[in-house]
Amino acid sequence: MATPAAAATANEPLYEAKLIRLAEILGSLHYLRNLCGEQGSEWRDRMNAIIAAEKPEEPRRARIIASFNRGYRAFSEVYSSCTDSAVAAIDRYMKEGEGLSNEIATRYGN
């Protein structure tokens, strides 16, 4: 008999861990890019587009959103102004996010 945790995992796509990490990166970028002068909600909009495409059930949707919020909070607690290290973090996260997006699309896309 499957445990509730195992049952939840069985219903998740194989790329779930990558998607959760991507959500965290998007939350981080949402905070950092706005901190460093970008105006708008591009990164939140991208997260919303992913959620709309995934159509996750509520527990999974909540985990994805929590990951986005965790990424946002992690940097909002450390940076109050745009610094060289904030710009370096943006560069790192942009590269990692692009890699994850490409991998998910290539390996698991339709």
PDB file of N, CA, C and O in Angstrom, residues 21-33 43-44 47 65 67-76 93:
ATOM      1  N   ARG A  21      12.635  24.017  -8.627  1.00  0.00           N
ATOM      2  CA  ARG A  21      13.849  24.859  -8.627  1.00  0.00           C
ATOM      3  C   ARG A  21      13.657  26.050  -9.565  1.00  0.00           C
ATOM      4  O   ARG A  21      14.036  27.171  -9.235  1.00  0.00           O
ATOM      5  N   LEU A  22      13.064  25.831 -10.733  1.00  0.00           N
ATOM      6  CA  LEU A  22      12.812  26.923 -11.669  1.00  0.00           C
ATOM      7  C   LEU A  22      11.893  27.969 -11.041  1.00  0.00           C
ATOM      8  O   LEU A  22      12.121  29.172 -11.194  1.00  0.00           O
ATOM      9  N   ALA A  23      10.890  27.542 -10.320  1.00  0.00           N
ATOM     10  CA  ALA A  23       9.992  28.476  -9.639  1.00  0.00           C
ATOM     11  C   ALA A  23      10.765  29.323  -8.632  1.00  0.00           C
ATOM     12  O   ALA A  23      10.553  30.543  -8.538  1.00  0.00           O
ATOM     13  N   GLU A  24      11.675  28.700  -7.905  1.00  0.00           N
ATOM     14  CA  GLU A  24      12.489  29.434  -6.935  1.00  0.00           C
ATOM     15  C   GLU A  24      13.371  30.464  -7.641  1.00  0.00           C
ATOM     16  O   GLU A  24      13.509  31.608  -7.187  1.00  0.00           O
ATOM     17  N   ILE A  25      13.940  30.072  -8.755  1.00  0.00           N
ATOM     18  CA  ILE A  25      14.774  30.992  -9.536  1.00  0.00           C
ATOM     19  C   ILE A  25      13.938  32.164 -10.043  1.00  0.00           C
ATOM     20  O   ILE A  25      14.374  33.319  -9.973  1.00  0.00           O
ATOM     21  N   LEU A  26      12.754  31.889 -10.551  1.00  0.00           N
ATOM     22  CA  LEU A  26      11.895  32.965 -11.049  1.00  0.00           C
ATOM     23  C   LEU A  26      11.528  33.936  -9.930  1.00  0.00           C
ATOM     24  O   LEU A  26      11.481  35.155 -10.141  1.00  0.00           O
ATOM     25  N   GLY A  27      11.269  33.425  -8.737  1.00  0.00           N
ATOM     26  CA  GLY A  27      11.000  34.304  -7.597  1.00  0.00           C
ATOM     27  C   GLY A  27      12.203  35.165  -7.257  1.00  0.00           C
ATOM     28  O   GLY A  27      12.065  36.372  -7.001  1.00  0.00           O
ATOM     29  N   SER A  28      13.381  34.574  -7.287  1.00  0.00           N
ATOM     30  CA  SER A  28      14.611  35.327  -7.025  1.00  0.00           C
ATOM     31  C   SER A  28      14.807  36.417  -8.069  1.00  0.00           C
ATOM     32  O   SER A  28      15.130  37.567  -7.740  1.00  0.00           O
ATOM     33  N   LEU A  29      14.609  36.048  -9.335  1.00  0.00           N
ATOM     34  CA  LEU A  29      14.770  37.029 -10.407  1.00  0.00           C
ATOM     35  C   LEU A  29      13.735  38.137 -10.322  1.00  0.00           C
ATOM     36  O   LEU A  29      14.039  39.301 -10.607  1.00  0.00           O
ATOM     37  N   HIS A  30      12.524  37.794  -9.924  1.00  0.00           N
ATOM     38  CA  HIS A  30      11.484  38.814  -9.775  1.00  0.00           C
ATOM     39  C   HIS A  30      11.939  39.879  -8.773  1.00  0.00           C
ATOM     40  O   HIS A  30      11.796  41.081  -9.027  1.00  0.00           O
ATOM     41  N   TYR A  31      12.500  39.441  -7.675  1.00  0.00           N
ATOM     42  CA  TYR A  31      12.970  40.413  -6.691  1.00  0.00           C
ATOM     43  C   TYR A  31      14.211  41.158  -7.186  1.00  0.00           C
ATOM     44  O   TYR A  31      14.249  42.394  -7.187  1.00  0.00           O
ATOM     45  N   LEU A  32      15.226  40.419  -7.607  1.00  0.00           N
ATOM     46  CA  LEU A  32      16.510  41.023  -7.946  1.00  0.00           C
ATOM     47  C   LEU A  32      16.438  41.946  -9.157  1.00  0.00           C
ATOM     48  O   LEU A  32      17.035  43.035  -9.145  1.00  0.00           O
ATOM     49  N   ARG A  33      15.754  41.537 -10.204  1.00  0.00           N
ATOM     50  CA  ARG A  33      15.692  42.363 -11.416  1.00  0.00           C
ATOM     51  C   ARG A  33      14.961  43.673 -11.132  1.00  0.00           C
ATOM     52  O   ARG A  33      15.362  44.725 -11.616  1.00  0.00           O
ATOM     53  N   TRP A  43       8.850  38.267 -14.506  1.00  0.00           N
ATOM     54  CA  TRP A  43       9.210  36.979 -13.896  1.00  0.00           C
ATOM     55  C   TRP A  43       8.024  36.347 -13.186  1.00  0.00           C
ATOM     56  O   TRP A  43       7.847  35.140 -13.229  1.00  0.00           O
ATOM     57  N   ARG A  44       7.189  37.162 -12.575  1.00  0.00           N
ATOM     58  CA  ARG A  44       5.949  36.656 -11.973  1.00  0.00           C
ATOM     59  C   ARG A  44       5.001  36.194 -13.082  1.00  0.00           C
ATOM     60  O   ARG A  44       4.342  35.161 -12.962  1.00  0.00           O
ATOM     61  N   MET A  47       6.015  32.846 -14.252  1.00  0.00           N
ATOM     62  CA  MET A  47       5.604  31.830 -13.287  1.00  0.00           C
ATOM     63  C   MET A  47       4.125  31.529 -13.453  1.00  0.00           C
ATOM     64  O   MET A  47       3.718  30.360 -13.446  1.00  0.00           O
ATOM     65  N   ILE A  65       4.086  27.631  -5.935  1.00  0.00           N
ATOM     66  CA  ILE A  65       4.010  29.026  -5.498  1.00  0.00           C
ATOM     67  C   ILE A  65       4.905  29.269  -4.291  1.00  0.00           C
ATOM     68  O   ILE A  65       5.592  30.289  -4.205  1.00  0.00           O
ATOM     69  N   SER A  67       7.628  27.790  -3.595  1.00  0.00           N
ATOM     70  CA  SER A  67       9.006  27.829  -4.072  1.00  0.00           C
ATOM     71  C   SER A  67       9.338  29.200  -4.675  1.00  0.00           C
ATOM     72  O   SER A  67      10.404  29.765  -4.423  1.00  0.00           O
ATOM     73  N   PHE A  68       8.420  29.737  -5.490  1.00  0.00           N
ATOM     74  CA  PHE A  68       8.602  31.085  -6.043  1.00  0.00           C
ATOM     75  C   PHE A  68       8.778  32.082  -4.900  1.00  0.00           C
ATOM     76  O   PHE A  68       9.718  32.893  -4.908  1.00  0.00           O
ATOM     77  N   ASN A  69       7.894  32.017  -3.915  1.00  0.00           N
ATOM     78  CA  ASN A  69       7.949  32.954  -2.787  1.00  0.00           C
ATOM     79  C   ASN A  69       9.218  32.780  -1.964  1.00  0.00           C
ATOM     80  O   ASN A  69       9.782  33.760  -1.478  1.00  0.00           O
ATOM     81  N   ARG A  70       9.689  31.549  -1.821  1.00  0.00           N
ATOM     82  CA  ARG A  70      10.928  31.286  -1.087  1.00  0.00           C
ATOM     83  C   ARG A  70      12.102  31.961  -1.798  1.00  0.00           C
ATOM     84  O   ARG A  70      12.966  32.569  -1.161  1.00  0.00           O
ATOM     85  N   GLY A  71      12.152  31.858  -3.124  1.00  0.00           N
ATOM     86  CA  GLY A  71      13.214  32.515  -3.885  1.00  0.00           C
ATOM     87  C   GLY A  71      13.165  34.027  -3.727  1.00  0.00           C
ATOM     88  O   GLY A  71      14.194  34.689  -3.566  1.00  0.00           O
ATOM     89  N   TYR A  72      11.966  34.579  -3.776  1.00  0.00           N
ATOM     90  CA  TYR A  72      11.788  36.021  -3.605  1.00  0.00           C
ATOM     91  C   TYR A  72      12.270  36.451  -2.218  1.00  0.00           C
ATOM     92  O   TYR A  72      13.063  37.387  -2.077  1.00  0.00           O
ATOM     93  N   ARG A  73      11.786  35.764  -1.181  1.00  0.00           N
ATOM     94  CA  ARG A  73      12.125  36.136   0.198  1.00  0.00           C
ATOM     95  C   ARG A  73      13.607  35.978   0.499  1.00  0.00           C
ATOM     96  O   ARG A  73      14.183  36.777   1.247  1.00  0.00           O
ATOM     97  N   ALA A  74      14.229  34.954  -0.061  1.00  0.00           N
ATOM     98  CA  ALA A  74      15.641  34.706   0.225  1.00  0.00           C
ATOM     99  C   ALA A  74      16.493  35.924  -0.118  1.00  0.00           C
ATOM    100  O   ALA A  74      17.401  36.286   0.642  1.00  0.00           O
ATOM    101  N   PHE A  75      16.186  36.567  -1.227  1.00  0.00           N
ATOM    102  CA  PHE A  75      16.966  37.735  -1.612  1.00  0.00           C
ATOM    103  C   PHE A  75      16.437  39.018  -0.990  1.00  0.00           C
ATOM    104  O   PHE A  75      17.217  39.926  -0.702  1.00  0.00           O
ATOM    105  N   SER A  76      15.153  39.107  -0.748  1.00  0.00           N
ATOM    106  CA  SER A  76      14.614  40.334  -0.141  1.00  0.00           C
ATOM    107  C   SER A  76      15.107  40.501   1.294  1.00  0.00           C
ATOM    108  O   SER A  76      15.167  41.623   1.792  1.00  0.00           O
ATOM    109  N   TYR A  93      21.514  33.132 -11.927  1.00  0.00           N
ATOM    110  CA  TYR A  93      20.153  32.604 -11.955  1.00  0.00           C
ATOM    111  C   TYR A  93      19.569  32.627 -13.367  1.00  0.00           C
ATOM    112  O   TYR A  93      18.795  31.740 -13.729  1.00  0.00           O
TER     113      TYR A  93
END
